[in-house]
Amino acid sequence: MERTHMRRQVGLMRQSLFTQGFLDEQFIQLEELQDDANPNFVEEIATLYYCDSSKSLQTIEQALEKTPHDFNKLDNHMHQFKGSSSSIGAKKVKDECQQFREYCKAGNREGCMRTFQLLKKEHATLKKKLEAYFQMARQAGPLETASRPK
Amino acid sequence: MTIEPVLDDQRDQFPIGMRVLAVDDDVTCLRVLETMLHKCQYHVTATSHAFTALKLLRENKNQYDLVISDVQMPDMDGFKLLELVGLEMDLPVIMLSSNGDTELVMKGVTHGACDYLVKPVRIQELKNIWQHVVRRKKVDSKDQANSGNQDKSHIGSCGGGVGNLDQNVKLNKKRKDQKEDEDDSRDEDGYDNEDPSSQKKPRVVWSVDLHRKFVAAVNKLGIDKAVPKKILDLMNEEKLTRENVASHLQKFRLYLKRISCVANQQANMMAAIGSSDSSYLQMTGSSFNGVRNYHALTGPGQFNNTGFRSIPLNGVIGRVNTPPALGLHCLPSSASNKLGHGQKSILDQGIFPGNRNGSKGVGDLSAAINSSPVFPICSGLPDAKLRSSDAVGLTDNPILRHPRDFEVSAAPLKSEISASFLDHESWSSIAQSSAFRSNSFPSSNNMPVVMRSCQFDVPCSQLQDPRPEMPISSTTSADSDPFQGWVWVDRKQDSPYPSDAMDSLMPANVPAAFDHNLDSKGTTLQRNMDFNSIGQSNFRDPMHIKFDEVERSMEASMNPKAGYVMDQRKPQGGLVSNNYGSLDDLVSAMTNQFC
């Protein structure tokens, strides 16, 4: 019973991540890749992402501290960051990345700084949410729930 | 999620088990990609370093059927990797990027990518990538049997929708026509329906010497007259078959085209930088487009260079930029160039009829180019040029002129590039020299030059990459100037076609007509221009777009030398080398391929 309840919780949590725009359909793609051979694939990817992306964020942050801003470089960094964020389906993060790149193209220093702060925030928020989600999912056991569309 | 093999069962279970090499510096993306590919039942090797990937491929290209690579990577530009793989290994390459801008996609296509996927990649998209392997195999087999016509289909199928298919068609047609008088042992049916798995034939290794012989033979015959049979006879190699020569010739032509495109672009860039004639630049832009287009053309027919040496690619790219700039400079800015004056008059006279009027010139030019049969008929153009009574010897055909202009500047650049190539590959240099030569002799090897310029295309496209890549690094060129012997260098000496070593490659028939029209410099320039124009014409359109970008880059990385393309053939080396960087790579790649 508790299991079912937990699973439902997990399902709801997951659903909310989507509806709130934290995740997009790419996340579903990842979920589909998860199978018996890769039982924790999604979590592994998320972990990998967070590990790698924190480094990227640091690099960008450092680049932002330098003046004048090398917008090209920033754009390149962000391009990559955006790529990996989109690969795991981190929607909000990706959107902020896009915004950042727009500002870079326009050479808008203030805009870049601002967006970057937002981006970090989104990044951290998603991380927490995902961690909670995965934890609960693990507790709930195998995740073939009806609420998980294939 | 099974993939239904479309092919016969005798092909084992393809596409299941298809061997893919995935390259992406982003570990997250790489992991996801790898997993997805596994899910598609492919056999995956993943690496986050482009150089590692290249190494793996070089060690055993037969171990892989397909390469998927990210565009933006820190150690090597994805497009460069794409070119190298295409040249050296002739494997289908799929580009991957989170940036799906049309420009980039176009660039990918012109660099020879079979496909361009936008991140995040979905598994559905990966399920069908095996088609590129099949297509490539088919093309390969055709290439061996029919070295003339497959590019057409391949280009089309690769979605090289550059829009200049008519040019491609012409090109292909021309090739086909050229080959018609060859042996008929060749199977002319175009696309044989052999089972792809049985198409692999032992490849002839085109060593540097062999290639040199080949280029010498081609130059002797004249690029437009160079038919495999005659080349084979001239080369007098026992183990070569006409088919080998034919397919090698085809690749060589593509290569030259590419170089000339690039050269043109660079020339344009140079001109743009040097002159205030912005319209001219626009033209170059169109040239670039043409080049791009060409790229698409050449995509399928990439060279397989097994021995490709890794050349500092970044440097190359930078170099690429310069040549066009140089070239351009020469053309529009007559003031600063001795040649210029000759040229200038032509330019002033509206070499670029369209351009004069400004931006629209480009469009006109492109249109002109498209409609002009210049490309397929390289020989035709030079003649026209020679006949033209222009001081510069430009033909009346604006398109022709245009190419020439590009070429002129490009030529010097090319030579430089060739020089750098020499460092790496003798083949490259040879190709370069022949290309150059052709330029100078419009009537003669148009092809080589043209093709070579096309090669610039690649480098030029690089130009469009973020600025950092584009600095016209005179430094890069500085290191290698082995192409002293190149025509350009010769030109500088005011000899129509100096008879230095490189000369041997050049067609004997230096257009004397040109000489009297221009001073030595002018002449050379003319020649090159003619040649280029011929070669370039095809690329006009594609180059169009590219040119704009190149132009931008060029301007960004203005090199004081840029303005002296005409005058300084040598110095151009520096600039040229820039171009060469990429050309070099290409040439090397090509050389390797043939080795």
XYZ file of C-alpha atoms in Angstrom:
745
model
C 0.000 0.000 0.000
C 2.635 2.306 0.975
C 4.409 1.382 -2.128
C 1.529 2.345 -4.253
C 1.139 5.513 -2.368
C 4.745 6.275 -2.789
C 4.581 5.535 -6.406
C 1.715 7.837 -6.785
C 3.659 10.506 -5.016
C 6.507 9.959 -7.313
C 4.207 10.153 -10.249
C 2.736 13.382 -9.043
C 6.080 14.833 -8.379
C 7.208 13.948 -11.775
C 4.121 15.356 -13.322
C 4.583 18.621 -11.561
C 8.088 18.912 -12.826
C 6.670 18.842 -16.281
C 3.753 21.063 -15.747
C 5.823 23.616 -13.963
C 8.158 23.684 -16.867
C 11.211 22.372 -15.185
C 11.455 19.485 -17.508
C 10.476 18.945 -21.059
C 9.932 16.001 -23.278
C 13.603 15.281 -23.563
C 13.404 13.986 -20.064
C 10.861 11.496 -21.259
C 13.295 10.406 -23.899
C 15.768 9.692 -21.184
C 13.243 7.794 -19.240
C 12.565 5.669 -22.241
C 16.172 4.788 -22.403
C 15.991 3.455 -18.933
C 15.443 -0.215 -18.857
C 16.664 -3.303 -17.177
C 20.057 -2.899 -18.629
C 20.148 0.695 -17.467
C 17.941 0.778 -14.442
C 19.109 4.099 -13.116
C 19.896 5.741 -16.319
C 18.001 8.914 -15.755
C 19.502 9.481 -12.395
C 22.940 8.760 -13.700
C 22.535 11.235 -16.454
C 21.243 13.844 -14.103
C 24.169 13.316 -11.806
C 26.558 13.524 -14.674
C 24.909 16.659 -15.857
C 25.117 18.376 -12.540
C 28.684 17.459 -12.073
C 29.654 18.716 -15.465
C 27.443 21.733 -15.497
C 28.697 23.118 -12.227
C 32.088 23.299 -13.791
C 30.672 25.044 -16.782
C 28.872 27.508 -14.639
C 32.012 28.282 -12.785
C 33.837 28.926 -15.987
C 31.137 31.227 -17.175
C 31.062 32.997 -13.890
C 34.738 33.615 -14.064
C 34.451 34.839 -17.578
C 31.736 37.200 -16.517
C 33.903 38.682 -13.859
C 36.449 39.697 -16.397
C 35.909 42.944 -18.068
C 35.459 43.719 -20.768
C 33.270 40.827 -21.512
C 34.347 38.564 -24.227
C 30.938 37.910 -25.574
C 32.053 35.396 -28.062
C 33.654 33.286 -25.484
C 30.720 33.596 -23.207
C 28.463 32.644 -26.003
C 30.497 29.587 -26.718
C 30.470 28.466 -23.152
C 26.811 29.023 -22.913
C 26.217 27.237 -26.131
C 27.668 24.161 -24.705
C 25.913 24.547 -21.447
C 22.690 24.919 -23.276
C 23.405 21.786 -25.197
C 23.841 19.672 -22.150
C 20.920 21.224 -20.375
C 18.693 20.474 -23.270
C 19.985 16.948 -23.385
C 18.539 16.169 -20.047
C 15.433 18.154 -20.646
C 16.140 20.943 -18.229
C 13.670 23.316 -19.752
C 13.908 26.362 -17.582
C 17.630 26.201 -17.477
C 17.713 25.935 -21.207
C 15.465 28.921 -21.605
C 17.709 30.993 -19.442
C 20.639 29.872 -21.492
C 18.925 31.050 -24.569
C 18.221 34.367 -22.973
C 21.814 34.680 -21.952
C 22.941 34.044 -25.454
C 20.633 36.696 -26.760
C 22.188 39.166 -24.439
C 25.604 38.066 -25.490
C 24.784 38.619 -29.088
C 23.523 42.044 -28.265
C 26.575 42.731 -26.169
C 24.402 43.524 -23.254
C 26.557 43.109 -20.246
C 23.941 43.856 -17.695
C 21.522 41.548 -19.306
C 24.079 38.791 -19.265
C 24.819 39.204 -15.625
C 21.225 39.273 -14.709
C 20.322 36.285 -16.751
C 23.206 34.383 -15.411
C 21.980 34.827 -11.894
C 18.598 33.589 -12.912
C 20.172 30.708 -14.644
C 22.090 29.666 -11.610
C 18.977 29.840 -9.599
C 17.062 27.665 -11.982
C 19.894 25.271 -12.157
C 19.986 24.900 -8.404
C 16.245 24.624 -8.094
C 16.041 21.883 -10.611
C 18.839 20.076 -8.949
C 17.025 20.013 -5.675
C 13.834 18.927 -7.251
C 15.466 16.168 -9.177
C 17.303 14.932 -6.187
C 14.121 14.739 -4.221
C 12.418 13.083 -7.100
C 15.020 10.447 -7.560
C 15.196 9.741 -3.924
C 11.527 9.182 -3.690
C 11.543 7.136 -6.825
C 14.157 4.903 -5.390
C 12.145 4.444 -2.304
C 9.074 3.679 -4.255
C 10.793 0.900 -6.038
C 10.673 -0.067 -9.707
C 9.014 2.593 -11.649
C 6.703 1.093 -14.134
C 3.858 3.183 -13.147
C 0.882 3.995 -15.226
C 1.550 7.621 -14.809
C 4.735 7.279 -16.742
C 3.843 7.470 -20.373
C 6.012 5.470 -22.677
C 12.274 -0.378 -30.882
C 13.701 -2.581 -33.513
C 15.132 -1.252 -36.620
C 13.919 -3.002 -39.636
C 16.737 -3.661 -42.010
C 15.748 -2.641 -45.390
C 18.456 -4.398 -47.208
C 18.787 -7.943 -48.124
C 19.435 -10.437 -45.487
C 22.647 -11.283 -47.065
C 23.877 -8.042 -45.649
C 23.856 -9.541 -42.286
C 21.664 -7.678 -39.965
C 22.439 -4.188 -40.970
C 21.561 -1.722 -39.649
C 21.679 -3.631 -36.466
C 25.208 -3.629 -35.257
C 26.166 -0.698 -37.380
C 29.308 0.729 -35.912
C 29.042 4.302 -34.894
C 31.668 6.599 -33.530
C 30.176 9.327 -31.405
C 32.113 12.455 -30.621
C 30.938 15.151 -28.286
C 32.876 17.083 -25.761
C 29.884 17.401 -23.506
C 29.779 14.320 -21.359
C 26.114 14.530 -20.662
C 25.187 14.726 -24.284
C 27.669 12.067 -25.160
C 26.292 9.703 -22.644
C 22.763 10.283 -23.751
C 23.748 9.849 -27.358
C 25.624 6.726 -26.627
C 22.727 5.217 -24.801
C 20.320 6.116 -27.499
C 22.527 4.586 -30.111
C 22.768 1.469 -28.059
C 19.071 1.414 -27.889
C 18.943 1.527 -31.634
C 21.071 -1.544 -31.578
C 24.095 0.057 -33.041
C 27.540 -0.640 -31.893
C 28.823 2.506 -30.311
C 32.209 3.920 -29.559
C 32.103 7.214 -27.786
C 34.775 9.759 -27.162
C 34.728 13.302 -26.025
C 37.816 14.342 -27.891
C 37.908 14.959 -31.567
C 41.537 14.061 -31.821
C 40.919 10.781 -30.149
C 38.177 10.132 -32.594
C 40.451 10.904 -35.482
C 43.069 8.658 -34.087
C 40.620 5.841 -33.736
C 39.424 6.346 -37.229
C 42.853 6.494 -38.654
C 43.915 3.412 -36.907
C 41.216 1.500 -38.539
C 38.666 3.230 -40.597
C 37.054 -0.019 -41.403
C 35.969 -0.377 -37.890
C 33.357 2.268 -38.234
C 30.435 2.801 -40.478
C 29.330 6.187 -39.362
C 30.532 9.107 -37.338
C 28.366 11.440 -35.331
C 30.060 14.531 -34.160
C 29.217 17.644 -32.292
C 29.908 20.892 -34.031
C 31.380 22.855 -31.247
C 34.254 21.188 -29.542
C 37.191 22.723 -27.797
C 39.984 20.702 -29.284
C 38.834 20.724 -32.848
C 36.069 22.328 -34.725
C 33.415 19.874 -35.664
C 33.427 20.996 -39.234
C 37.074 20.403 -39.475
C 36.674 16.951 -38.124
C 33.936 16.474 -40.587
C 36.144 17.418 -43.435
C 38.976 15.324 -42.281
C 36.872 12.306 -41.828
C 35.268 12.789 -45.147
C 38.578 13.289 -46.853
C 40.570 10.657 -45.155
C 38.110 8.000 -44.462
C 35.202 8.745 -46.623
C 32.822 7.860 -43.885
C 29.429 9.414 -43.546
C 29.442 12.036 -40.851
C 26.449 13.395 -39.069
C 26.733 16.718 -37.385
C 25.170 17.432 -34.100
C 24.571 20.764 -32.539
C 22.268 22.522 -30.229
C 22.310 25.351 -32.686
C 20.051 24.651 -35.569
C 20.497 27.866 -37.457
C 20.162 27.562 -41.169
C 23.621 28.954 -41.592
C 25.213 26.271 -39.576
C 23.233 23.566 -41.155
C 24.264 24.878 -44.504
C 27.808 24.911 -43.411
C 27.526 21.362 -42.284
C 26.104 20.305 -45.540
C 28.665 22.115 -47.597
C 31.390 20.574 -45.542
C 30.042 17.260 -46.485
C 27.913 16.226 -43.599
C 25.365 13.626 -44.427
C 22.961 14.972 -41.948
C 22.621 17.602 -39.342
C 20.831 16.883 -36.121
C 19.795 19.434 -33.605
C 20.163 18.774 -29.948
C 18.569 17.504 -27.975
C 18.580 14.471 -30.157
C 15.675 12.171 -29.981
C 15.974 8.531 -30.465
C 13.605 8.566 -33.397
C 16.075 10.637 -35.307
C 18.823 8.204 -34.624
C 16.883 5.258 -35.770
C 17.284 6.183 -39.374
C 20.836 7.305 -39.538
C 21.875 4.006 -41.023
C 20.518 5.242 -44.306
C 23.538 7.421 -44.685
C 25.811 4.483 -44.533
C 23.896 2.739 -47.216
C 23.781 5.775 -49.341
C 27.456 6.332 -48.971
C 28.255 2.833 -49.901
C 26.157 3.131 -52.936
C 27.857 6.305 -53.862
C 31.207 4.779 -53.318
C 30.516 1.932 -55.563
C 29.282 4.233 -58.172
C 32.257 6.345 -57.682
C 34.448 3.514 -58.558
C 32.458 2.469 -61.479
C 31.301 5.726 -62.761
C 33.323 8.426 -61.423
C 31.274 11.050 -62.927
C 27.752 10.942 -61.957
C 27.246 9.891 -58.497
C 27.881 13.188 -56.917
C 24.732 14.386 -58.335
C 22.641 11.861 -56.656
C 24.619 12.016 -53.555
C 24.391 15.677 -53.326
C 20.767 15.555 -53.863
C 20.239 12.850 -51.418
C 22.377 14.461 -48.853
C 20.024 17.269 -48.926
C 22.614 19.656 -50.011
C 19.741 21.831 -50.910
C 21.962 24.673 -51.557
C 19.811 25.519 -54.384
C 22.385 25.405 -57.028
C 21.655 22.030 -58.215
C 21.786 23.237 -61.706
C 25.391 23.981 -61.211
C 25.913 20.645 -59.733
C 24.165 19.138 -62.581
C 26.323 20.991 -64.942
C 29.346 19.932 -63.120
C 28.318 16.395 -63.168
C 27.315 16.633 -66.707
C 30.567 18.098 -67.644
C 32.370 15.373 -65.926
C 30.255 12.915 -67.617
C 30.875 14.489 -70.939
C 34.495 14.525 -70.319
C 34.481 10.949 -69.572
C 32.461 9.959 -72.471
C 35.370 9.598 -74.690
C 37.025 7.346 -72.269
C 36.927 3.680 -72.274
C 33.548 2.246 -72.359
C 34.430 -0.497 -70.089
C 32.990 1.708 -67.510
C 29.497 0.985 -66.612
C 27.552 3.977 -67.646
C 24.335 3.178 -66.074
C 24.643 5.636 -63.425
C 23.415 3.944 -60.433
C 23.962 0.354 -60.401
C 21.989 -1.575 -58.025
C 24.699 -3.629 -56.638
C 24.259 -4.742 -53.207
C 26.246 -2.250 -51.209
C 28.008 -4.898 -49.302
C 29.678 -6.235 -52.381
C 30.855 -2.899 -53.576
C 34.021 -2.549 -51.653
C 36.936 -2.912 -53.935
C 40.512 -2.722 -52.905
C 41.455 0.873 -52.850
C 44.390 2.174 -54.705
C 46.725 3.920 -52.409
C 47.494 7.268 -53.837
C 50.896 7.941 -52.509
C 52.385 11.355 -52.684
C 54.511 10.413 -55.623
C 51.690 8.840 -57.415
C 49.577 11.813 -56.853
C 52.315 14.050 -58.016
C 52.480 12.139 -61.181
C 48.802 12.395 -61.486
C 48.774 16.107 -61.003
C 51.606 16.544 -63.426
C 49.705 14.583 -65.983
C 46.595 16.564 -65.391
C 48.422 19.801 -65.695
C 50.054 18.686 -68.827
C 46.828 17.767 -70.396
C 45.006 20.707 -69.101
C 42.378 20.273 -66.504
C 39.566 20.355 -68.895
C 41.192 17.963 -71.210
C 42.382 15.650 -68.560
C 40.611 12.444 -69.122
C 41.426 9.382 -67.133
C 42.681 7.445 -70.058
C 45.153 10.059 -71.092
C 46.186 10.682 -67.559
C 46.742 7.045 -67.105
C 48.846 6.918 -70.192
C 50.896 9.847 -69.107
C 51.403 8.487 -65.687
C 52.484 5.200 -67.031
C 51.774 3.293 -63.885
C 51.214 -0.340 -64.146
C 48.972 -1.007 -61.294
C 46.580 1.793 -61.967
C 43.388 1.266 -63.797
C 41.478 3.843 -65.630
C 38.775 3.617 -63.040
C 41.218 4.433 -60.320
C 42.368 7.447 -62.182
C 38.860 8.452 -63.003
C 37.699 8.439 -59.485
C 40.823 10.134 -58.311
C 40.376 12.765 -60.938
C 36.895 13.383 -59.817
C 37.976 13.891 -56.300
C 40.784 16.073 -57.400
C 38.436 18.247 -59.291
C 36.204 18.592 -56.369
C 39.132 19.470 -54.285
C 40.258 22.110 -56.668
C 36.870 23.493 -56.857
C 36.774 23.738 -53.215
C 40.042 25.468 -53.071
C 39.095 27.886 -55.686
C 35.944 28.631 -53.897
C 37.778 29.321 -50.804
C 40.312 31.291 -52.648
C 37.666 33.274 -54.256
C 36.037 33.918 -51.054
C 39.212 34.995 -49.605
C 39.982 37.069 -52.531
C 36.712 38.651 -52.115
C 37.331 39.223 -48.571
C 40.577 40.785 -49.321
C 39.080 42.951 -51.850
C 36.422 43.878 -49.496
C 38.868 44.807 -46.935
C 41.056 46.606 -49.278
C 38.514 48.387 -51.219
C 35.597 50.371 -50.471
C 33.657 48.684 -53.086
C 31.306 46.930 -50.898
C 29.399 45.687 -53.765
C 32.329 43.691 -54.695
C 32.309 42.063 -51.423
C 28.842 41.165 -51.879
C 29.804 39.436 -54.917
C 32.332 37.536 -53.117
C 29.658 36.677 -50.766
C 27.896 35.104 -53.549
C 31.017 33.441 -54.488
C 31.137 32.012 -51.163
C 27.789 30.731 -51.538
C 28.941 29.166 -54.628
C 31.710 27.674 -52.762
C 29.411 26.386 -50.275
C 27.417 24.904 -52.865
C 30.382 23.316 -54.127
C 31.012 21.915 -50.871
C 27.846 20.153 -51.009
C 29.025 18.865 -54.240
C 32.228 17.776 -52.909
C 30.731 16.399 -49.853
C 29.971 13.105 -51.261
C 33.091 12.978 -53.163
C 35.327 13.576 -50.325
C 38.768 12.435 -50.409
C 39.938 9.683 -48.349
C 43.222 10.487 -46.959
C 44.554 7.804 -44.909
C 47.716 9.528 -44.164
C 46.265 12.765 -43.313
C 48.429 14.554 -40.989
C 46.871 16.461 -38.317
C 47.399 19.980 -39.006
C 46.714 22.630 -36.544
C 43.298 23.309 -37.608
C 42.650 26.386 -35.722
C 45.503 28.040 -37.301
C 44.336 26.947 -40.595
C 41.069 28.493 -40.256
C 42.530 31.735 -39.430
C 44.607 31.592 -42.427
C 41.838 30.935 -44.628
C 40.431 34.188 -43.959
C 43.280 36.072 -45.181
C 43.513 34.888 -48.646
C 40.140 35.937 -49.651
C 40.753 39.198 -48.135
C 43.849 39.425 -50.081
C 42.169 38.473 -53.143
C 39.486 40.904 -52.715
C 41.771 43.540 -51.921
C 43.545 43.154 -55.048
C 40.602 43.408 -57.071
C 38.711 46.281 -55.897
C 41.483 48.334 -54.657
C 43.288 48.967 -57.736
C 45.033 51.826 -56.218
C 47.096 49.790 -53.991
C 47.872 47.159 -56.432
C 49.796 47.254 -59.464
C 47.668 44.623 -60.696
C 44.899 46.485 -59.335
C 45.052 49.077 -61.879
C 44.528 46.668 -64.510
C 41.999 44.988 -62.527
C 40.544 48.041 -61.301
C 39.688 49.218 -64.626
C 37.848 46.114 -65.147
C 36.260 46.366 -61.873
C 35.415 49.858 -62.468
C 34.099 48.930 -65.720
C 31.736 46.881 -63.923
C 33.263 43.576 -63.692
C 30.569 42.943 -61.441
C 27.785 44.520 -63.109
C 25.526 43.597 -60.428
C 27.700 44.621 -57.662
C 28.250 48.012 -58.829
C 24.912 48.761 -57.802
C 25.464 47.582 -54.420
C 24.191 44.653 -52.631
C 21.986 43.560 -55.296
C 25.014 42.885 -57.266
C 25.491 39.820 -55.344
C 22.239 38.551 -56.207
C 22.814 39.297 -59.786
C 26.081 37.743 -59.706
C 24.769 34.706 -58.154
C 22.150 34.553 -60.705
C 24.677 35.144 -63.333
C 26.815 32.506 -61.975
C 24.105 30.109 -61.801
C 23.141 30.673 -65.266
C 26.586 30.823 -66.512
C 27.990 27.605 -67.588
C 31.265 28.705 -66.382
C 31.870 26.065 -64.015
C 31.315 23.059 -66.021
C 33.245 24.483 -68.807
C 36.372 25.621 -67.345
C 38.152 25.501 -70.533
C 35.590 27.628 -72.108
C 36.060 30.422 -69.779
C 39.688 30.805 -70.035
C 39.435 31.052 -73.681
C 36.931 33.696 -73.382
C 39.135 35.470 -71.102
C 42.015 35.291 -73.288
C 40.104 36.604 -76.092
C 38.738 39.440 -74.217
C 40.289 42.578 -75.105
C 40.128 43.924 -71.705
C 43.236 45.297 -70.411
C 43.149 42.840 -67.745
C 42.122 40.234 -70.038
C 38.966 39.633 -68.305
C 36.259 38.208 -70.226
C 33.186 40.040 -70.871
C 31.405 37.632 -68.862
C 30.992 39.332 -65.616
C 30.839 36.117 -63.923
C 34.016 35.102 -65.369
C 35.549 38.210 -64.363
C 34.331 37.840 -61.068
C 35.810 34.557 -60.579
C 38.970 35.751 -61.889
C 39.042 38.501 -59.532
C 38.583 36.145 -56.852
C 40.971 33.849 -58.227
C 43.555 36.374 -58.646
C 43.570 37.153 -55.125
C 42.935 33.697 -54.275
C 45.674 32.456 -56.339
C 48.329 34.155 -54.430
C 46.735 32.947 -51.423
C 46.574 29.576 -52.702
C 50.104 29.462 -53.440
C 50.757 30.357 -49.969
C 48.507 27.815 -48.797
C 50.078 25.393 -51.011
C 53.231 26.253 -49.400
C 51.942 25.354 -46.112
C 50.556 22.297 -47.530
C 53.840 21.327 -48.743
C 54.888 21.232 -45.279
C 52.437 18.639 -44.671
C 51.831 16.951 -47.816
C 53.566 17.076 -50.997
C 50.368 16.142 -52.547
C 48.750 19.143 -51.249
C 51.344 21.304 -52.655
C 51.115 19.670 -55.908
C 47.495 20.046 -55.973
C 47.878 23.541 -54.929
C 50.380 24.315 -57.461
C 48.399 22.816 -60.116
C 45.492 24.671 -58.941
C 47.390 27.768 -59.017
C 48.743 27.123 -62.252
C 45.472 26.696 -63.641
C 44.519 29.958 -62.373
C 47.212 31.642 -64.079
C 46.435 29.937 -67.233
C 42.925 30.366 -67.736
C 43.086 28.546 -70.876
C 44.737 25.702 -69.307
C 44.149 24.079 -66.108
C 41.163 25.830 -65.078
C 40.075 22.958 -63.241
C 42.837 22.643 -60.841
C 42.641 26.149 -59.863
C 39.054 26.205 -59.621
C 38.933 23.238 -57.587
C 41.498 24.454 -55.411
C 39.687 27.550 -54.749
C 36.847 25.522 -53.880
C 38.784 24.083 -51.240
C 38.877 27.399 -49.783
C 35.378 26.897 -49.289
C 36.045 24.797 -46.433
C 38.341 27.132 -44.829
C 36.082 29.892 -45.623
C 33.275 28.290 -44.000
C 35.421 28.187 -41.088
C 35.494 31.805 -41.312
C 31.996 31.908 -40.418
C 32.664 30.386 -37.192
C 33.005 32.601 -34.271
C 35.403 35.283 -34.767
C 38.217 33.837 -32.800
C 38.786 31.443 -35.505
C 38.992 33.892 -38.151
C 41.875 36.053 -37.353
C 43.804 36.367 -40.409
C 46.840 34.974 -38.959
C 49.689 36.010 -40.927
C 51.657 34.062 -38.490
C 50.286 30.852 -39.649
C 51.257 31.525 -43.093
C 54.629 32.614 -42.129
C 55.712 29.217 -41.202
C 55.121 27.586 -44.420
C 55.804 28.927 -47.705
C 56.857 25.889 -49.503
C 54.942 27.016 -52.395
C 57.498 29.303 -53.518
C 57.391 27.332 -56.518
C 53.768 27.935 -56.974
C 52.630 29.841 -59.806
C 51.988 32.770 -57.755
C 55.397 33.025 -56.635
C 56.427 32.732 -60.097
C 54.187 35.408 -61.064
C 55.764 37.703 -58.786
C 58.813 37.335 -60.698
C 56.961 38.682 -63.537
C 57.354 35.683 -65.537
C 54.139 34.600 -66.895
C 54.629 31.255 -65.596
C 57.973 30.911 -64.160
C 59.499 27.719 -64.777
C 60.355 26.725 -61.377
C 59.529 23.420 -60.086
C 56.011 24.245 -59.652
C 55.869 25.420 -63.071
C 56.086 22.026 -64.270
C 52.676 21.652 -63.025
C 51.401 24.592 -64.748
C 49.997 24.330 -68.088
C 52.364 25.182 -70.719
C 50.119 27.485 -72.453
C 50.448 30.508 -70.461
C 48.046 32.853 -71.855
C 50.350 35.148 -73.521
C 47.515 37.292 -74.375
C 47.218 38.249 -70.871
C 50.667 39.286 -70.543
C 50.437 42.070 -72.865
C 47.369 43.225 -71.265
C 48.746 43.552 -67.907
C 51.986 44.033 -66.373
C 53.466 41.001 -65.002
C 51.551 41.232 -61.926
C 48.484 42.038 -63.659
C 48.968 39.212 -65.916
C 49.325 36.785 -63.296
C 46.463 38.157 -61.625
C 44.543 37.940 -64.710
C 45.400 34.491 -65.291
C 44.477 33.498 -61.987
C 41.419 35.362 -62.234
C 40.465 33.742 -65.323
C 41.031 30.518 -63.952
C 39.348 31.287 -60.869
C 36.507 32.738 -62.568
C 36.045 29.620 -64.352
C 36.302 27.554 -61.416
C 34.682 29.983 -59.288
C 31.703 30.553 -61.266
C 30.238 27.494 -60.008
C 30.646 28.529 -56.613
C 29.356 31.849 -56.870
C 26.133 31.236 -55.412
C 27.185 29.204 -52.557
C 29.948 31.503 -51.908
C 27.579 34.270 -51.811
C 26.492 33.617 -48.389
C 29.718 32.479 -47.213
C 31.345 35.388 -48.579
C 29.327 37.661 -46.524
C 30.389 35.863 -43.524
C 33.872 35.658 -44.595
C 33.773 39.210 -45.377
C 32.699 39.975 -41.955
C 35.328 37.853 -40.503
C 37.848 39.229 -42.757
C 37.060 42.666 -41.822
C 37.296 41.750 -38.309
C 40.636 40.310 -38.806
C 41.901 42.753 -41.258
C 45.345 42.124 -42.074
C 47.356 44.939 -43.424
C 48.682 42.609 -45.915
C 45.334 41.906 -47.174
C 45.452 44.722 -49.500
C 48.390 43.460 -51.288
C 47.324 40.314 -52.707
C 48.067 41.318 -56.100
C 51.259 42.908 -55.353
C 52.654 40.517 -53.039
C 52.297 37.142 -54.081
C 54.735 36.109 -51.657
C 53.549 38.021 -48.754
C 50.322 36.614 -49.521
C 51.806 33.472 -48.563
C 51.319 34.670 -45.172
C 47.806 35.373 -45.811
C 47.440 32.550 -48.020
C 48.762 30.319 -45.501
C 45.898 31.320 -43.487
C 43.664 29.950 -45.922
C 45.933 27.283 -46.316
C 45.437 26.266 -42.931
C 42.252 24.838 -43.887
C 43.280 24.150 -47.380
C 46.293 22.573 -46.099
C 44.291 20.303 -44.085
C 42.146 19.576 -46.946
C 44.971 19.033 -49.225
C 46.685 16.899 -46.771
C 43.554 15.079 -46.306
C 43.242 14.665 -49.922
C 46.743 13.633 -50.267
C 46.361 11.160 -47.608
C 43.347 9.916 -49.156
C 45.121 9.149 -52.198
C 48.043 7.739 -50.452
